[in-house]
Tab-separated table of C-alpha atoms in Angstrom:
chain	number	residue	atom	x	y	z
A	1	MET	CA	155.701	18.865	26.463
A	2	LEU	CA	157.613	19.784	29.637
A	3	ALA	CA	156.720	18.350	33.004
A	4	PRO	CA	156.133	20.711	35.906
A	5	SER	CA	159.428	21.640	37.542
A	6	VAL	CA	160.182	20.410	41.031
A	7	SER	CA	159.769	23.969	42.321
A	8	ASP	CA	156.356	24.119	40.652
A	9	ASP	CA	155.087	20.642	41.488
A	10	SER	CA	151.760	21.598	42.988
A	11	ARG	CA	149.293	18.745	43.036
A	12	ASN	CA	147.189	20.377	40.324
A	13	ASN	CA	150.117	20.875	37.936
A	14	VAL	CA	151.413	17.339	38.314
A	15	THR	CA	147.921	15.865	38.068
A	16	ASP	CA	147.247	17.863	34.926
A	17	PHE	CA	150.473	16.671	33.266
A	18	VAL	CA	150.272	13.041	34.420
A	19	VAL	CA	146.534	12.316	34.359
A	20	LYS	CA	144.591	14.835	32.264
A	21	LYS	CA	147.144	15.182	29.464
A	22	GLY	CA	147.862	11.462	29.380
A	23	ASN	CA	151.610	11.598	30.001
A	24	GLY	CA	151.373	9.210	32.911
A	25	ILE	CA	154.195	8.518	35.337
A	26	LYS	CA	156.186	7.425	32.285
A	27	GLY	CA	156.111	10.963	30.909
A	28	LEU	CA	157.047	12.359	34.304
A	29	ALA	CA	159.968	9.944	34.667
A	30	GLU	CA	161.241	10.708	31.166
A	31	SER	CA	161.107	14.480	31.662
A	32	GLY	CA	164.460	14.588	33.428
A	33	LEU	CA	162.916	14.480	36.882
A	34	GLN	CA	165.593	14.515	39.598
A	35	SER	CA	163.379	13.745	42.565
A	36	VAL	CA	159.947	12.312	43.293
A	37	PRO	CA	157.194	14.984	43.456
A	38	LYS	CA	155.696	15.350	46.896
A	39	GLN	CA	152.411	13.785	45.760
A	40	TYR	CA	154.221	10.447	45.380
A	41	ILE	CA	156.098	10.462	48.680
A	42	GLN	CA	154.557	7.799	50.876
A	43	PRO	CA	154.280	8.044	54.669
A	44	LEU	CA	157.061	6.173	56.455
A	45	GLU	CA	154.831	3.258	57.413
A	46	GLU	CA	153.972	2.576	53.743
A	47	ARG	CA	157.533	2.595	52.424
A	48	MET	CA	159.361	-0.695	52.009
A	49	ASP	CA	161.597	-1.425	54.996
A	50	MET	CA	164.435	-3.394	53.436
A	51	LEU	CA	165.128	-5.016	56.801
A	52	SER	CA	161.676	-6.625	56.657
A	53	ILE	CA	162.515	-8.676	53.541
A	54	MET	CA	162.699	-12.391	54.360
A	55	THR	CA	165.535	-13.542	52.099
A	56	HIS	CA	165.310	-17.163	53.297
A	57	GLU	CA	161.647	-17.622	52.303
A	58	PHE	CA	160.246	-18.412	48.835
A	59	ILE	CA	156.748	-19.070	47.534
A	60	PRO	CA	156.263	-22.532	45.955
A	61	ILE	CA	157.043	-23.237	42.291
A	62	ILE	CA	154.743	-25.939	40.897
A	63	ASP	CA	155.500	-27.907	37.732
A	64	MET	CA	152.127	-28.518	36.087
A	65	SER	CA	153.563	-31.050	33.645
A	66	GLU	CA	154.307	-33.659	36.297
A	67	GLY	CA	152.816	-37.046	35.401
A	68	ASP	CA	151.105	-37.559	38.760
A	69	TYR	CA	148.508	-34.803	38.519
A	70	LEU	CA	147.018	-35.720	41.899
A	71	SER	CA	150.260	-34.541	43.478
A	72	VAL	CA	150.072	-31.344	41.401
A	73	GLU	CA	146.511	-30.709	42.601
A	74	LYS	CA	147.589	-31.253	46.197
A	75	ALA	CA	150.505	-28.860	45.762
A	76	ILE	CA	148.151	-26.208	44.360
A	77	CYS	CA	145.743	-26.551	47.297
A	78	ASP	CA	148.545	-26.616	49.877
A	79	ALA	CA	150.075	-23.465	48.384
A	80	ALA	CA	146.703	-21.675	48.314
A	81	GLU	CA	146.098	-22.559	51.980
A	82	LYS	CA	149.556	-21.784	53.334
A	83	TRP	CA	150.958	-19.062	51.083
A	84	GLY	CA	148.127	-17.655	48.961
A	85	PHE	CA	150.726	-17.290	46.190
A	86	PHE	CA	152.612	-19.740	43.990
A	87	GLN	CA	154.315	-19.867	40.616
A	88	VAL	CA	153.537	-22.414	37.914
A	89	ILE	CA	155.902	-23.645	35.214
A	90	ASN	CA	155.199	-25.907	32.231
A	91	HIS	CA	151.648	-24.581	32.452
A	92	GLY	CA	150.740	-24.965	28.797
A	93	VAL	CA	150.594	-21.303	27.786
A	94	PRO	CA	153.040	-20.938	24.868
A	95	ILE	CA	156.121	-18.844	25.623
A	96	ASP	CA	155.671	-16.841	22.415
A	97	VAL	CA	152.197	-15.796	23.610
A	98	LEU	CA	153.740	-14.493	26.834
A	99	GLU	CA	156.488	-12.670	25.000
A	100	ASN	CA	154.027	-11.155	22.534
A	101	VAL	CA	151.855	-9.624	25.250
A	102	LYS	CA	154.912	-8.201	26.997
A	103	GLU	CA	156.022	-6.599	23.734
A	104	ALA	CA	152.506	-5.254	23.203
A	105	THR	CA	152.538	-3.725	26.688
A	106	ASN	CA	155.734	-1.838	25.913
A	107	ARG	CA	154.288	-0.831	22.554
A	108	PHE	CA	151.151	0.680	24.088
A	109	PHE	CA	153.021	2.638	26.745
A	110	GLY	CA	155.456	3.837	24.096
A	111	LEU	CA	152.634	5.715	22.365
A	112	PRO	CA	152.565	9.530	22.507
A	113	ALA	CA	150.478	10.974	25.318
A	114	GLU	CA	147.851	12.247	22.899
A	115	GLU	CA	147.236	8.670	21.753
A	116	LYS	CA	147.134	7.092	25.209
A	117	VAL	CA	144.768	9.732	26.564
A	118	LYS	CA	142.148	8.465	24.087
A	119	TYR	CA	141.737	5.427	26.369
A	120	THR	CA	140.939	7.183	29.639
A	121	THR	CA	137.465	6.436	30.987
A	122	LYS	CA	136.377	9.909	29.876
A	123	ASN	CA	137.510	9.377	26.278
A	124	SER	CA	137.392	5.631	25.556
A	125	GLY	CA	133.679	5.381	24.809
A	126	THR	CA	133.196	2.482	27.218
A	127	LEU	CA	133.512	1.893	30.957
A	128	ASN	CA	135.393	-1.317	30.159
A	129	VAL	CA	138.574	0.367	28.877
A	130	ARG	CA	140.576	2.566	31.230
A	131	TYR	CA	144.044	4.072	30.851
A	132	GLY	CA	145.153	5.581	34.116
A	133	THR	CA	147.821	6.084	36.716
A	134	SER	CA	148.303	5.158	40.369
A	135	PHE	CA	145.201	3.349	41.739
A	136	VAL	CA	142.388	5.770	42.620
A	137	PRO	CA	144.099	9.194	42.502
A	138	GLU	CA	141.056	11.074	43.765
A	139	ALA	CA	140.976	8.904	46.902
A	140	GLU	CA	144.705	8.710	47.598
A	141	SER	CA	146.681	11.042	49.841
A	142	SER	CA	149.923	9.658	48.335
A	143	LEU	CA	150.041	8.398	44.756
A	144	GLU	CA	151.592	5.190	43.403
A	145	TRP	CA	154.379	5.094	40.796
A	146	LYS	CA	152.517	3.140	38.086
A	147	ASP	CA	150.618	3.568	34.831
A	148	TYR	CA	148.114	0.997	33.621
A	149	LEU	CA	145.665	0.033	30.913
A	150	SER	CA	142.716	-1.923	32.296
A	151	LEU	CA	140.587	-3.971	29.893
A	152	PHE	CA	137.391	-5.624	31.154
A	153	TYR	CA	136.427	-8.437	28.799
A	154	THR	CA	132.793	-8.726	27.759
A	155	SER	CA	133.020	-10.003	24.175
A	156	GLU	CA	135.317	-10.287	21.185
A	157	GLN	CA	133.148	-7.691	19.459
A	158	GLU	CA	133.587	-5.047	22.130
A	159	ALA	CA	137.319	-5.784	22.438
A	160	SER	CA	137.671	-5.423	18.677
A	161	ALA	CA	135.850	-2.093	18.750
A	162	PHE	CA	137.380	-0.451	21.817
A	163	TRP	CA	140.693	-2.056	22.848
A	164	PRO	CA	143.861	-0.333	21.537
A	165	LYS	CA	145.154	-1.861	18.305
A	166	GLU	CA	148.687	-1.845	19.702
A	167	CYS	CA	147.853	-4.588	22.212
A	168	LYS	CA	144.346	-5.897	21.443
A	169	GLU	CA	145.323	-9.045	19.547
A	170	GLN	CA	148.077	-10.024	21.977
A	171	ALA	CA	145.959	-9.445	25.097
A	172	LEU	CA	143.112	-11.533	23.707
A	173	GLU	CA	145.532	-14.272	22.661
A	174	TYR	CA	147.037	-14.383	26.161
A	175	MET	CA	143.593	-14.571	27.781
A	176	LYS	CA	142.464	-17.345	25.463
A	177	ALA	CA	145.693	-19.345	25.767
A	178	SER	CA	145.507	-19.261	29.577
A	179	GLU	CA	141.923	-20.582	29.837
A	180	LEU	CA	142.894	-24.251	30.158
A	181	THR	CA	145.516	-23.503	32.803
A	182	ILE	CA	143.047	-21.377	34.773
A	183	GLY	CA	140.445	-24.132	34.547
A	184	ARG	CA	142.878	-26.760	35.833
A	185	ILE	CA	143.901	-24.598	38.783
A	186	LEU	CA	140.319	-23.759	39.771
A	187	ASP	CA	139.296	-27.394	39.370
A	188	ALA	CA	142.083	-28.435	41.739
A	189	LEU	CA	141.122	-25.767	44.265
A	190	MET	CA	137.480	-26.838	44.199
A	191	LYS	CA	138.412	-30.488	44.708
A	192	GLY	CA	140.320	-29.330	47.775
A	193	LEU	CA	137.017	-27.973	49.112
A	194	ASN	CA	135.167	-31.226	48.265
A	195	VAL	CA	133.299	-29.464	45.460
A	196	THR	CA	132.903	-32.104	42.772
A	197	ASP	CA	130.060	-30.616	40.762
A	198	ILE	CA	130.793	-27.177	39.299
A	199	ASP	CA	127.399	-26.192	37.921
A	200	ALA	CA	126.617	-22.994	36.009
A	201	LYS	CA	126.065	-20.996	39.204
A	202	LYS	CA	129.374	-22.036	40.725
A	203	SER	CA	131.175	-21.545	37.422
A	204	SER	CA	129.902	-17.967	37.232
A	205	MET	CA	130.919	-17.326	40.835
A	206	LEU	CA	134.429	-18.637	40.137
A	207	MET	CA	135.171	-17.255	36.689
A	208	GLY	CA	132.172	-15.343	35.376
A	209	SER	CA	134.198	-12.301	34.328
A	210	LYS	CA	137.764	-11.383	33.398
A	211	ARG	CA	139.871	-8.269	33.434
A	212	ILE	CA	143.373	-7.939	32.003
A	213	ASN	CA	145.665	-5.118	33.035
A	214	LEU	CA	148.829	-3.950	31.312
A	215	ASN	CA	150.993	-2.355	34.009
A	216	TYR	CA	153.985	-0.083	33.478
A	217	TYR	CA	156.326	0.905	36.317
A	218	PRO	CA	158.776	3.581	35.105
A	219	LYS	CA	162.212	4.132	36.580
A	220	CYS	CA	162.040	6.231	39.720
A	221	PRO	CA	164.652	8.684	41.040
A	222	ASN	CA	163.785	7.955	44.699
A	223	PRO	CA	162.301	4.443	44.884
A	224	GLU	CA	162.793	4.338	48.640
A	225	LEU	CA	160.260	7.185	49.056
A	226	THR	CA	157.369	5.802	47.029
A	227	VAL	CA	155.688	2.541	45.935
A	228	GLY	CA	154.900	0.920	42.611
A	229	VAL	CA	151.723	-0.515	44.136
A	230	GLY	CA	150.706	-0.143	47.764
A	231	ARG	CA	149.804	-2.948	50.168
A	232	HIS	CA	146.613	-4.716	49.100
A	233	SER	CA	144.998	-8.036	48.326
A	234	ASP	CA	143.212	-8.681	45.032
A	235	ILE	CA	139.417	-9.007	44.963
A	236	SER	CA	139.476	-11.719	42.293
A	237	THR	CA	138.871	-15.429	42.592
A	238	ILE	CA	142.420	-15.929	41.383
A	239	THR	CA	144.899	-13.681	39.600
A	240	VAL	CA	147.251	-14.964	36.904
A	241	LEU	CA	150.271	-12.676	36.659
A	242	LEU	CA	152.896	-12.481	33.957
A	243	GLN	CA	155.910	-10.447	35.064
A	244	ASP	CA	159.056	-9.476	33.209
A	245	ASP	CA	162.601	-10.180	34.436
A	246	ILE	CA	163.031	-7.053	36.563
A	247	GLY	CA	161.457	-8.187	39.855
A	248	GLY	CA	159.882	-6.062	42.559
A	249	LEU	CA	156.765	-7.998	43.607
A	250	TYR	CA	156.651	-8.792	47.331
A	251	VAL	CA	154.108	-10.817	49.327
A	252	ARG	CA	153.441	-10.997	53.046
A	253	GLY	CA	155.125	-13.739	55.039
A	254	ILE	CA	153.042	-16.600	56.428
A	255	ASP	CA	152.896	-15.081	59.912
A	256	GLY	CA	151.718	-11.734	58.534
A	257	LYS	CA	155.119	-10.182	59.155
A	258	GLY	CA	157.886	-9.390	56.741
A	259	TRP	CA	157.919	-9.499	52.955
A	260	ILE	CA	158.943	-12.235	50.527
A	261	HIS	CA	160.216	-11.400	47.055
A	262	VAL	CA	158.614	-13.235	44.120
A	263	PRO	CA	161.600	-13.639	41.809
A	264	PRO	CA	160.984	-13.726	38.072
A	265	VAL	CA	161.230	-17.286	36.754
A	266	SER	CA	161.559	-17.564	32.992
A	267	GLY	CA	158.323	-18.784	31.402
A	268	SER	CA	156.430	-18.932	34.690
A	269	LEU	CA	153.107	-17.457	35.748
A	270	VAL	CA	152.416	-16.194	39.265
A	271	ILE	CA	149.082	-17.323	40.722
A	272	ASN	CA	147.488	-15.740	43.750
A	273	VAL	CA	144.269	-16.250	45.660
A	274	GLY	CA	141.891	-13.272	45.666
A	275	ASP	CA	139.371	-12.126	48.259
A	276	ALA	CA	136.478	-13.754	46.388
A	277	LEU	CA	138.078	-17.191	46.774
A	278	GLN	CA	138.924	-16.505	50.416
A	279	ILE	CA	135.228	-15.753	51.004
A	280	ILE	CA	133.987	-18.712	48.941
A	281	SER	CA	136.328	-21.075	50.804
A	282	ASN	CA	135.386	-19.574	54.188
A	283	GLY	CA	139.001	-18.604	54.795
A	284	ARG	CA	140.535	-21.953	53.814
A	285	TYR	CA	142.389	-20.349	50.907
A	286	LYS	CA	144.231	-17.146	51.779
A	287	SER	CA	144.163	-13.902	49.836
A	288	ILE	CA	147.532	-12.444	50.759
A	289	GLU	CA	148.640	-8.848	50.997
A	290	HIS	CA	151.226	-7.891	48.374
A	291	ARG	CA	152.965	-4.842	46.954
A	292	VAL	CA	155.352	-3.674	44.233
A	293	VAL	CA	158.454	-1.583	44.874
A	294	ALA	CA	159.718	1.062	42.486
A	295	ASN	CA	163.057	0.633	40.696
A	296	ARG	CA	165.754	3.265	40.313
A	297	SER	CA	167.402	1.998	37.125
A	298	LYS	CA	164.898	-0.103	35.142
A	299	ASN	CA	161.337	0.099	33.846
A	300	ARG	CA	159.143	-2.858	34.800
A	301	ILE	CA	155.996	-4.296	33.239
A	302	SER	CA	153.491	-6.898	34.377
A	303	VAL	CA	150.298	-8.322	32.892
A	304	PRO	CA	147.756	-9.729	35.357
A	305	ILE	CA	144.534	-11.468	34.376
A	306	PHE	CA	141.928	-11.150	37.127
A	307	ILE	CA	139.475	-14.059	37.161
A	308	ASN	CA	136.368	-12.786	38.936
A	309	PRO	CA	132.748	-13.584	39.699
A	310	LYS	CA	130.223	-11.762	37.547
A	311	PRO	CA	129.271	-8.386	39.018
A	312	LYS	CA	125.698	-9.615	39.681
A	313	ASP	CA	126.835	-12.789	41.499
A	314	MET	CA	126.242	-13.248	45.206
A	315	ILE	CA	129.382	-14.668	46.834
A	316	GLY	CA	129.618	-16.406	50.179
A	317	PRO	CA	130.998	-19.595	51.722
A	318	LEU	CA	130.100	-22.623	49.599
A	319	PRO	CA	127.630	-25.135	51.105
A	320	GLU	CA	130.204	-27.927	50.668
A	321	VAL	CA	132.612	-26.039	52.934
A	322	LEU	CA	130.004	-25.647	55.679
A	323	GLU	CA	128.300	-29.049	55.398
A	324	LYS	CA	130.185	-30.553	58.361
A	325	GLY	CA	129.077	-27.802	60.719
A	326	GLU	CA	131.788	-25.242	60.114
A	327	LEU	CA	130.481	-21.781	60.967
A	328	PRO	CA	130.618	-19.139	58.230
A	329	ILE	CA	133.207	-16.399	58.706
A	330	TYR	CA	131.829	-14.311	55.854
A	331	ARG	CA	128.357	-13.175	54.911
A	332	THR	CA	126.987	-13.461	51.387
A	333	VAL	CA	127.580	-10.230	49.456
A	334	LEU	CA	126.877	-8.913	45.982
A	335	TYR	CA	130.204	-9.018	44.153
A	336	ASN	CA	129.578	-5.683	42.446
A	337	GLU	CA	129.144	-4.027	45.851
A	338	TYR	CA	132.345	-5.633	47.108
A	339	ALA	CA	134.229	-4.381	44.030
A	340	LYS	CA	132.828	-0.857	44.426
A	341	HIS	CA	134.029	-0.822	48.035
A	342	PHE	CA	137.538	-1.785	46.867
A	343	PHE	CA	137.751	0.752	44.049
A	344	ASN	CA	136.360	3.677	46.051
A	345	LYS	CA	139.373	3.942	48.352
A	346	ALA	CA	143.144	3.851	48.373
A	347	HIS	CA	144.986	0.574	48.838
A	348	ASP	CA	144.841	-0.294	52.538
A	349	GLY	CA	146.255	-3.766	53.031
A	350	LYS	CA	143.696	-6.448	53.855
A	351	LYS	CA	140.934	-4.144	55.101
A	352	THR	CA	138.628	-4.732	52.114
A	353	ILE	CA	137.788	-8.255	53.307
A	354	ASN	CA	136.164	-6.754	56.409
A	355	PHE	CA	133.296	-5.678	54.135
A	356	ALA	CA	132.160	-9.318	54.057
A	357	LEU	CA	133.197	-10.338	57.552
A	358	ILE	CA	130.431	-11.505	59.865
A	359	ASP	CA	130.316	-9.537	63.117
A	360	ILE	CA	130.819	-12.198	65.785
A	361	ASN	CA	129.014	-9.964	68.257
A	362	ASN	CA	125.817	-10.920	66.432
A	363	PHE	CA	126.259	-14.454	67.775
A	364	MET	CA	127.012	-13.462	71.360
């Protein structure tokens, strides 16, 4: 199947080829494309300014195997407060599990378009499996250079019935193998907030639901004109990201200016604070803006696990955080409403958090 030519790259033609026919950006990139279609050209302010990259700054790398685990817990909390991002090594997730899910990601995206299109929301038979491209194409004025498969976990039974066979086993194995690591990190973060008793309600609020995404960023003829993923913060409690060795993930500097590259570290996992944890901690832990740049010469993959509250959970600052008289910055919101707000618009930096922000004028 031929992609629309550059002279015929109307939005409808490109959308039909990329989205409706299931070719994705991968199909577009492999069609012999010489330049980025106009739909993917970002406004100047959204393109990566290479002069804004802070080459002297690095997010922390934490060794979770260190004997003094109190120092590990402190490092986790310090990183979540100061940076919002950190990498963990010796985390306990077997390397072969990580390699297997990366191979499975490449296997899925290597399928013919007519196979991948079976997993779009329209065709998959469940709202919990979604093959797509960009972020929210219908809400975006400029599209992102990425394909993805998003898998919301509800049960082994549903995963067995609806997840693609090319990656089902490996994705489930990765999620299961990371549970202990996720638990240790969340336990450390809660101790940092003086939360010593994680009851069923708090447990649900912290990690009541999970989503795993398989992301594919094809080579791009004009990476300077587009983005792999636009500026945003995650809406999770925490995100656990497995990236390959290509690189391209950037996070905001501490002062809110500039961008810091998150270099691939063999065997590591990247952890970042999401908006839900920023709200729960009343701003103590920072959900940081981040982005992915496109690459001219290499395809890139990543596999994030989003650890979220349950959709029906109400999230707000924990009582333990406010018990010494600290005023709440955020109101209590239904997590499902917060998520809907995020997914109904294009990526727009840190603006989503304003949905839960308390209007200080109400206190004046």
